[in-house]
Structures are given as structure tokens and as C-alpha cells.
């Protein structure tokens, strides 16, 4: 599958049809509830999209281990998005990929986030908000996981800036931007690069 760095962040159920028809490979589902989740996930999967569910934003799921097991066994989603470290371990037990969402509100929050990431070891990290080129670059150097950035991105120039700063993916809620960016960086994450990053301690 061709690498497309854009992730469709679905915040309204009305966006499902647009996500199905667009060229993105991945979607982050941040709407719906336990009663209609299957109706939202199934057509996305049938369209060949990888579906990640934000467990704290989909109604009625809950945040415990049973809820994540239910997502894995009943809806067969590709992974979860969460701010909770304990959900990362549960997802791993049930064969789901995990994205840990962190918020860069100040330097202390970033350091706390880095400790959480090191401890929980998610498959990917999502940094919010996504309009911070310097922080994106420095975060990328301090983690081994692929880095997603999202939040407040409204223009193609901001997508390009995030990718050029080191982001592997950009998560966007604006359906008009659910397409391959004009300036496209190749996927990162080779073994040599991971080793090099692990040896770098760049202060934020």
C-alpha cells in the first residue's frame, strides 16, 4: 500500500461517506457510540481503510480492558487511540495497534508525555496540537515510534511544515484536506534511524 501521510480524523458521522471516497489509507474514528459503531466501522473497512477508534471519544465504550477486548473481537478495528497508558498494554494483549495521544501545553507536559511513552511503549504517538515545527522536530528525535501530529491544522502549508519538521503522519478533521499533500516526505523509521534517535537527548 502506498504511503499516504494524511490520516482522516472523523469527528462527525456525516464524514464517513467522504472518508470512504477519499484517497487516505487510515482513519481515526472520534465519533459515534456503542450502538452504531458497527455501522460506522464496517463501511470504512470494506473500503480498505485502517480504522483506529478513540476509546475516550466514542460513547458507551468505556475505558477498561473489557471495552478494548470488545473492540478487538466484535468490531475487529485495527487499533485504538488513547491518552491512558494502561489502555496501551490492554490493546497489545488483544493484538491491536495503539496510538498514545499527548498534549504539548508546556515543557513540563512534554517531559511527562515522554516518560509515559517510554513506559507504555505504544506503537505510535500523536502529538497535539500540530502547529509546532520545533516541538515536532525535537519530539521526533526523542521517541522511537512513528509520530502523528494533529489539531488546529487548516492549510496545506501547515501540513507540509509538519511533515518537513519530522512528522510521519498528519491527522486532519477537515475533509477538504483528505488527499495526498503536494509536498510529500517519505516514511521514516529505519533501524539505523531508531538506534540513532535512542542515543539523542534533545532538550525541549
Rosetta silent file (secondary structure, phi, psi, omega in degrees, C-alpha in Angstrom):
SEQUENCE: XXXXXXXXXXXXXXXXXXXXXXXXXXXXXXXXXXXXXXXXXXXXXXXXXXXXXXXXXXXXXXXXXXXXXXXXXXXXXXXXXXXXXXXXXXXXXXXXXXXXXXXXXXXXXXXXXXXXXXXXXXXXXXXXXXXXXXXXXXXXXXXXXXXXXXXXXXXXXXXXXXXXXXXXXXXXXXXXXXXXXXXXXXXXXXXXXXXXXXXXXXXX
SCORE:     score description
SCORE:     0.000 S_00000001
   1 L     0.000  131.346 -179.127    0.000    0.000    0.000 S_00000001
   2 L   -64.774  136.433 -179.751    1.338    3.402   -0.992 S_00000001
   3 L   -70.753  121.523  173.356    2.329    5.571    1.941 S_00000001
   4 L  -121.127  117.074 -174.026   -0.069    8.466    2.403 S_00000001
   5 L   -77.042   -0.760 -179.608    0.864   10.665    5.382 S_00000001
   6 E   -93.277  130.506  174.357   -2.645   12.055    5.779 S_00000001
   7 E  -111.955  128.068  177.568   -4.976   10.458    8.342 S_00000001
   8 E   -80.142  116.152  178.211   -8.674   11.335    8.156 S_00000001
   9 E   -95.103  106.826 -174.145   -9.843   12.300   11.626 S_00000001
  10 E   -90.616  111.109 -178.396  -13.595   11.680   11.629 S_00000001
  11 L  -107.496   -9.478  177.843  -15.324   13.885   14.187 S_00000001
  12 L  -136.063  141.231 -177.933  -18.849   13.742   12.743 S_00000001
  13 H   -60.893  -27.290 -179.897  -20.788   10.759   11.482 S_00000001
  14 H   -66.845  -12.918 -179.108  -21.638   12.682    8.320 S_00000001
  15 H   -85.575   -6.975 -176.959  -17.951   12.479    7.325 S_00000001
  16 H   -57.590  -46.720 -177.933  -17.987    8.702    6.879 S_00000001
  17 H   -61.076  -40.968  178.713  -19.009    8.895    3.218 S_00000001
  18 H   -65.049  -39.497  179.215  -16.236   11.409    2.475 S_00000001
  19 H   -65.061  -37.109  179.593  -13.674    9.222    4.235 S_00000001
  20 H   -64.020  -40.436 -173.619  -14.745    6.212    2.194 S_00000001
  21 H   -87.418  -12.348 -177.455  -14.333    8.018   -1.123 S_00000001
  22 L   -82.758  176.026 -173.461  -11.080    9.844   -0.365 S_00000001
  23 L   -93.282    0.731 -179.979   -7.568    8.528   -1.016 S_00000001
  24 L   -68.309  151.828  178.937   -6.360    8.247    2.584 S_00000001
  25 L   -94.224  -23.219 -173.727   -5.455    4.802    3.863 S_00000001
  26 E  -125.499  146.778  173.497   -6.141    5.445    7.541 S_00000001
  27 E  -132.498  144.318  171.109   -8.950    6.955    9.577 S_00000001
  28 E  -106.821  115.691 -176.957   -9.198    7.939   13.224 S_00000001
  29 E   -92.017  117.375 -175.183  -12.771    7.498   14.379 S_00000001
  30 L  -126.462   29.477  179.994  -13.659   10.025   17.049 S_00000001
  31 L  -147.945  176.122 -179.572  -17.450    9.946   16.927 S_00000001
  32 L    92.709 -176.854  179.224  -20.326    7.522   17.285 S_00000001
  33 E  -149.969  175.923 -174.047  -21.363    5.276   20.147 S_00000001
  34 L   -60.538  -26.166 -177.435  -21.538    1.633   21.065 S_00000001
  35 L   -76.344  -32.551 -177.357  -24.949    1.289   19.389 S_00000001
  36 L  -116.236   10.297 -175.698  -23.922    2.474   15.918 S_00000001
  37 H   -60.020  -40.617  179.494  -20.202    1.765   15.937 S_00000001
  38 H   -61.308  -37.543  179.460  -20.554   -1.233   13.651 S_00000001
  39 H   -68.184  -23.306  178.071  -22.443    0.858   11.097 S_00000001
  40 H   -88.511  -42.560 -174.899  -19.563    3.334   11.061 S_00000001
  41 H   -73.262  -42.980 -171.991  -16.623    0.928   11.118 S_00000001
  42 H   -58.115  -50.704 -179.395  -17.863   -1.670    8.643 S_00000001
  43 H   -65.271  -29.466  176.032  -18.129    0.501    5.503 S_00000001
  44 H   -66.870  -43.952  178.226  -14.739    2.030    6.231 S_00000001
  45 H   -64.696  -40.905  179.472  -13.181   -1.418    6.485 S_00000001
  46 H   -64.555  -25.113  177.269  -14.944   -2.558    3.320 S_00000001
  47 L   -85.905    3.020  176.271  -13.404    0.455    1.557 S_00000001
  48 L    85.872   16.575 -179.895   -9.954   -0.756    2.589 S_00000001
  49 L   -88.531  143.855  168.166   -9.322    1.809    5.321 S_00000001
  50 E   -81.544  130.758 -174.057   -7.418    1.074    8.502 S_00000001
  51 E  -115.300  122.126  174.687   -9.675    2.117   11.377 S_00000001
  52 E  -113.795  129.886 -176.365   -8.420    3.392   14.721 S_00000001
  53 E  -105.699  129.695  175.985  -11.019    4.160   17.397 S_00000001
  54 E   -82.051  107.552 -170.395  -10.501    6.838   20.036 S_00000001
  55 L   -68.675  -20.614  179.648  -11.750    4.971   23.097 S_00000001
  56 L   -91.785   -3.844 -176.206  -12.349    8.130   25.132 S_00000001
  57 L  -118.799   -6.522  175.181  -14.427    9.863   22.458 S_00000001
  58 L   -98.657  122.216 -171.915  -16.771    7.127   21.244 S_00000001
  59 E   -65.203  140.407  171.717  -19.776    6.952   23.535 S_00000001
  60 L    81.988   -0.073 -178.031  -20.592    3.938   25.653 S_00000001
  61 L   -79.957  -41.629 -173.936  -17.379    2.014   25.118 S_00000001
  62 L    85.644  174.040 -174.761  -15.751    2.654   28.457 S_00000001
  63 L  -122.331   12.470 -177.009  -12.056    2.667   29.193 S_00000001
  64 L   -93.544  178.221 -175.981  -11.487   -0.700   30.819 S_00000001
  65 H   -63.153  -35.650 -178.914   -9.898   -3.862   29.486 S_00000001
  66 H   -64.454  -36.200  179.854  -13.242   -5.423   28.578 S_00000001
  67 H   -65.077  -42.369 -179.674  -14.105   -2.491   26.315 S_00000001
  68 H   -69.427  -37.821  175.012  -10.865   -2.798   24.369 S_00000001
  69 H   -61.220  -39.552  179.228  -11.318   -6.556   24.069 S_00000001
  70 H   -63.034  -42.707  177.550  -14.813   -5.880   22.708 S_00000001
  71 H   -60.597  -40.065 -177.712  -13.403   -3.530   20.065 S_00000001
  72 H   -70.907  -44.743 -171.036  -10.900   -6.174   19.013 S_00000001
  73 H   -86.410  -36.023 -175.496  -13.217   -9.176   18.918 S_00000001
  74 H   -90.952  -47.612 -175.474  -16.535   -7.701   17.804 S_00000001
  75 H   -97.005  -15.216  176.868  -15.582   -4.769   15.578 S_00000001
  76 L    51.157   46.270  176.832  -12.113   -6.005   14.595 S_00000001
  77 L   -71.225  162.966 -179.499  -10.699   -2.491   14.433 S_00000001
  78 L   -79.109  -28.667 -178.374   -7.045   -2.028   13.549 S_00000001
  79 E  -175.495 -178.800  179.653   -6.177   -0.130   16.676 S_00000001
  80 E  -124.841  158.275  169.937   -7.091    2.366   19.359 S_00000001
  81 E  -117.023  136.281 -177.467   -6.228    5.941   20.208 S_00000001
  82 E  -156.728  156.671  171.289   -5.997    6.807   23.876 S_00000001
  83 L  -100.010   -2.365 -173.215   -4.497    9.195   26.393 S_00000001
  84 L  -102.417  124.322 -177.342   -4.345    6.415   29.003 S_00000001
  85 H   -63.697  -36.322 -177.161   -1.191    4.342   29.374 S_00000001
  86 H   -66.816  -25.637  177.690   -2.985    1.306   30.809 S_00000001
  87 H   -70.294  -25.865  179.334   -5.105    1.041   27.649 S_00000001
  88 H   -63.916  -47.090 -179.365   -1.915    0.629   25.596 S_00000001
  89 H   -64.164  -39.835  179.356   -0.979   -2.598   27.372 S_00000001
  90 H   -64.517  -42.672  178.117   -4.515   -3.961   27.042 S_00000001
  91 H   -59.282  -43.285 -179.534   -4.582   -3.226   23.313 S_00000001
  92 H   -60.418  -40.713 -179.430   -1.301   -5.077   22.880 S_00000001
  93 H   -62.027  -28.068 -176.491   -2.724   -8.135   24.659 S_00000001
  94 L  -105.954   16.118  173.307   -5.575   -8.284   22.163 S_00000001
  95 L    75.786   19.075  178.734   -3.493   -7.741   19.049 S_00000001
  96 L   -98.589  142.103  171.315   -4.500   -4.124   18.467 S_00000001
  97 E   -73.104  157.877 -176.682   -2.121   -1.360   17.466 S_00000001
  98 E  -134.933  141.008  173.558   -2.094    1.638   19.767 S_00000001
  99 E  -118.673  121.207  175.758   -1.671    5.378   19.383 S_00000001
 100 E   -95.065  120.007 -179.876   -0.921    7.353   22.528 S_00000001
 101 E   -91.052  129.514  179.219   -2.196   10.917   22.247 S_00000001
 102 E  -129.292  155.820 -175.818   -0.222   13.552   24.145 S_00000001
 103 E  -120.388  127.437 -178.672   -0.653   17.302   24.501 S_00000001
 104 L   -96.927   75.667 -179.690    2.205   19.814   24.373 S_00000001
 105 L   -86.957  -24.505  174.634    0.782   22.574   26.524 S_00000001
 106 L  -165.502  178.573 -175.826    4.140   23.426   28.116 S_00000001
 107 H   -63.217  -38.335 -179.895    7.620   21.981   28.714 S_00000001
 108 H   -64.332  -40.053  179.040    6.551   20.076   31.830 S_00000001
 109 H   -64.475  -36.746  179.034    3.699   18.410   29.946 S_00000001
 110 H   -66.038  -44.241  179.202    6.097   17.331   27.214 S_00000001
 111 H   -63.812  -40.374  176.667    8.504   15.757   29.670 S_00000001
 112 H   -62.044  -42.733  179.128    5.632   13.940   31.384 S_00000001
 113 H   -61.231  -41.807 -179.812    4.422   12.712   27.996 S_00000001
 114 H   -63.692  -37.776  176.667    7.870   11.402   27.105 S_00000001
 115 H   -66.115  -40.962  177.637    8.008    9.418   30.349 S_00000001
 116 H   -61.950  -43.979 -179.072    4.564    7.961   29.635 S_00000001
 117 H   -62.389  -43.588  179.876    5.598    6.990   26.111 S_00000001
 118 H   -63.179  -37.890 -177.701    8.747    5.290   27.349 S_00000001
 119 H   -75.441  -45.631 -174.169    6.773    3.368   29.962 S_00000001
 120 H   -85.172  -25.786  177.651    3.752    2.304   27.905 S_00000001
 121 L    53.906   60.493  177.144    5.588    1.814   24.593 S_00000001
 122 L   -69.399  167.386  177.542    2.701    2.484   22.177 S_00000001
 123 L   -73.234  -34.830  179.111    3.021    1.641   18.511 S_00000001
 124 E  -143.571  161.548  178.815    2.639    5.297   17.513 S_00000001
 125 E  -123.494  136.067  173.952    2.439    8.679   19.193 S_00000001
 126 E  -112.859  121.809 -178.837    0.069   11.520   18.313 S_00000001
 127 E  -100.666  129.296  179.093    1.227   14.985   19.320 S_00000001
 128 E  -122.995  143.946  -12.555   -1.333   17.733   19.788 S_00000001
 129 L   -77.797  172.849 -171.052   -1.555   20.450   18.600 S_00000001
 130 L   -97.652   13.578 -175.250    0.199   20.062   15.258 S_00000001
 131 L  -105.586   44.784 -175.104    1.332   23.646   14.626 S_00000001
 132 L  -135.733   79.260 -175.190    4.710   23.494   16.372 S_00000001
 133 H   -53.205  -44.473 -177.918    7.579   22.749   13.958 S_00000001
 134 H   -65.250  -43.665 -179.093   10.321   22.958   16.574 S_00000001
 135 H   -67.355  -37.789  176.163    8.483   20.742   19.059 S_00000001
 136 H   -58.568  -48.307 -178.456    7.641   18.242   16.320 S_00000001
 137 H   -61.373  -44.267 -177.463   11.307   18.012   15.361 S_00000001
 138 H   -72.387  -38.077  176.336   12.509   17.609   18.932 S_00000001
 139 H   -62.601  -42.714 -179.449    9.807   15.102   19.877 S_00000001
 140 H   -57.951  -36.641 -178.992   10.674   13.035   16.799 S_00000001
 141 H   -75.316  -16.989 -174.634   14.273   12.809   17.955 S_00000001
 142 H  -105.576   -0.753  176.088   13.307   11.648   21.436 S_00000001
 143 L  -124.680  158.560  179.411   10.915    8.810   20.598 S_00000001
 144 L   -97.727  -14.894 -176.429   11.357    5.624   18.607 S_00000001
 145 L   -82.195  157.290  168.036    7.759    5.407   17.398 S_00000001
 146 E   -57.622  144.576 -175.768    6.268    6.951   14.255 S_00000001
 147 E  -111.916  123.998  173.028    4.955   10.415   15.076 S_00000001
 148 E  -103.140  140.132  171.912    1.485   11.655   14.172 S_00000001
 149 E  -123.956  148.188 -178.720    0.623   15.315   14.651 S_00000001
 150 E  -161.790  166.479  177.677   -2.844   16.807   14.655 S_00000001
 151 L   100.922  122.300  174.787   -5.010   19.619   15.875 S_00000001
 152 L    71.118    6.782  179.740   -5.572   23.162   14.561 S_00000001
 153 L   -83.152  124.376 -173.589   -4.173   22.353   11.104 S_00000001
 154 L  -126.669  -12.931 -172.434   -6.209   24.212    8.496 S_00000001
 155 L  -133.874  153.447  179.685   -3.975   24.761    5.453 S_00000001
 156 H   -60.171  -34.438  179.179   -1.831   22.688    3.088 S_00000001
 157 H   -62.356  -34.241  179.109    1.209   24.774    4.031 S_00000001
 158 H   -71.732  -34.006  174.389    0.784   23.664    7.645 S_00000001
 159 H   -63.118  -47.958 -179.625    0.685   20.017    6.545 S_00000001
 160 H   -60.598  -41.949  179.653    3.914   20.474    4.595 S_00000001
 161 H   -61.922  -42.516  179.584    5.549   22.221    7.543 S_00000001
 162 H   -63.709  -43.550  179.966    4.620   19.381    9.905 S_00000001
 163 H   -67.157  -41.065  179.689    5.972   16.714    7.542 S_00000001
 164 H   -68.323  -23.068  178.892    9.153   18.659    6.859 S_00000001
 165 L   -82.897   -8.860  175.775    9.641   19.022   10.638 S_00000001
 166 L   124.913   -6.032  178.843    9.677   15.246   11.069 S_00000001
 167 L   -64.688  141.136  175.559    6.069   14.101   11.417 S_00000001
 168 L   -86.764  -31.850  179.465    5.327   10.755    9.794 S_00000001
 169 E  -140.718  155.802  172.970    1.587   11.429    9.586 S_00000001
 170 E  -125.646  123.396  179.540   -0.758   14.378    9.926 S_00000001
 171 E   -95.377  125.866 -170.937   -4.229   13.790   11.348 S_00000001
 172 E  -133.690  135.236  178.439   -6.809   16.212    9.950 S_00000001
 173 L   -91.599  -13.210 -179.449  -10.503   16.765   10.612 S_00000001
 174 L   -84.674  111.305 -174.485  -11.104   18.958    7.558 S_00000001
 175 H   -62.754  -23.344  179.628  -12.322   16.637    4.788 S_00000001
 176 H   -68.006  -14.825 -179.823  -11.145   19.035    2.073 S_00000001
 177 H  -104.795    9.507  179.272   -7.574   18.156    3.074 S_00000001
 178 L   -82.373   71.522  179.665   -8.054   14.382    2.958 S_00000001
 179 L  -155.664  167.471  178.164   -5.742   13.890   -0.001 S_00000001
 180 L   -67.811  132.379 -179.718   -2.058   13.362   -0.620 S_00000001
 181 L   -67.988  154.322  179.999   -0.157   16.567    0.084 S_00000001
 182 L   -65.761  -40.159  174.875    1.624   18.281   -2.765 S_00000001
 183 L  -101.997  119.488 -167.619    4.902   18.151   -0.860 S_00000001
 184 L  -125.123  123.928  175.537    5.317   14.610    0.367 S_00000001
 185 L   -96.661  147.950 -179.322    8.016   13.226    2.671 S_00000001
 186 L   -72.422  154.675  177.169    8.937    9.561    2.580 S_00000001
 187 L   -62.034  144.621 -178.646    8.069    7.320    5.543 S_00000001
 188 L  -106.615  179.782  170.258   10.641    7.229    8.281 S_00000001
 189 L   114.266   23.965  176.696   11.613    4.681   10.859 S_00000001
 190 L   -68.052  161.376 -177.713   14.558    2.599    9.651 S_00000001
 191 H   -60.953  -39.783 -179.524   16.558    0.582   12.172 S_00000001
 192 H   -63.736  -39.578 -179.162   19.588    2.836   11.851 S_00000001
 193 H   -67.819  -39.608  178.904   17.471    5.900   12.497 S_00000001
 194 H   -61.205  -43.523  179.003   15.808    4.300   15.524 S_00000001
 195 H   -62.351  -43.602 -179.604   19.184    3.487   17.017 S_00000001
 196 H   -62.843  -42.691 -178.739   20.419    6.986   16.369 S_00000001
 197 H   -64.302  -36.522 -177.006   17.317    8.563   17.962 S_00000001
 198 H   -65.894  -18.689 -178.466   17.631    6.436   21.072 S_00000001
 199 L   -95.546   -2.557 -176.592   21.047    7.926   21.685 S_00000001
 200 L  -100.080  134.946  174.450   19.881   11.523   21.344 S_00000001
 201 L  -123.281   83.043 -176.394   18.634   13.553   24.302 S_00000001
 202 L   -88.539  119.961 -179.808   17.410   16.767   22.814 S_00000001
 203 L   -68.105  141.722  176.061   16.014   19.128   25.466 S_00000001
 204 L  -109.400    0.000    0.000   12.544   20.512   24.827 S_00000001
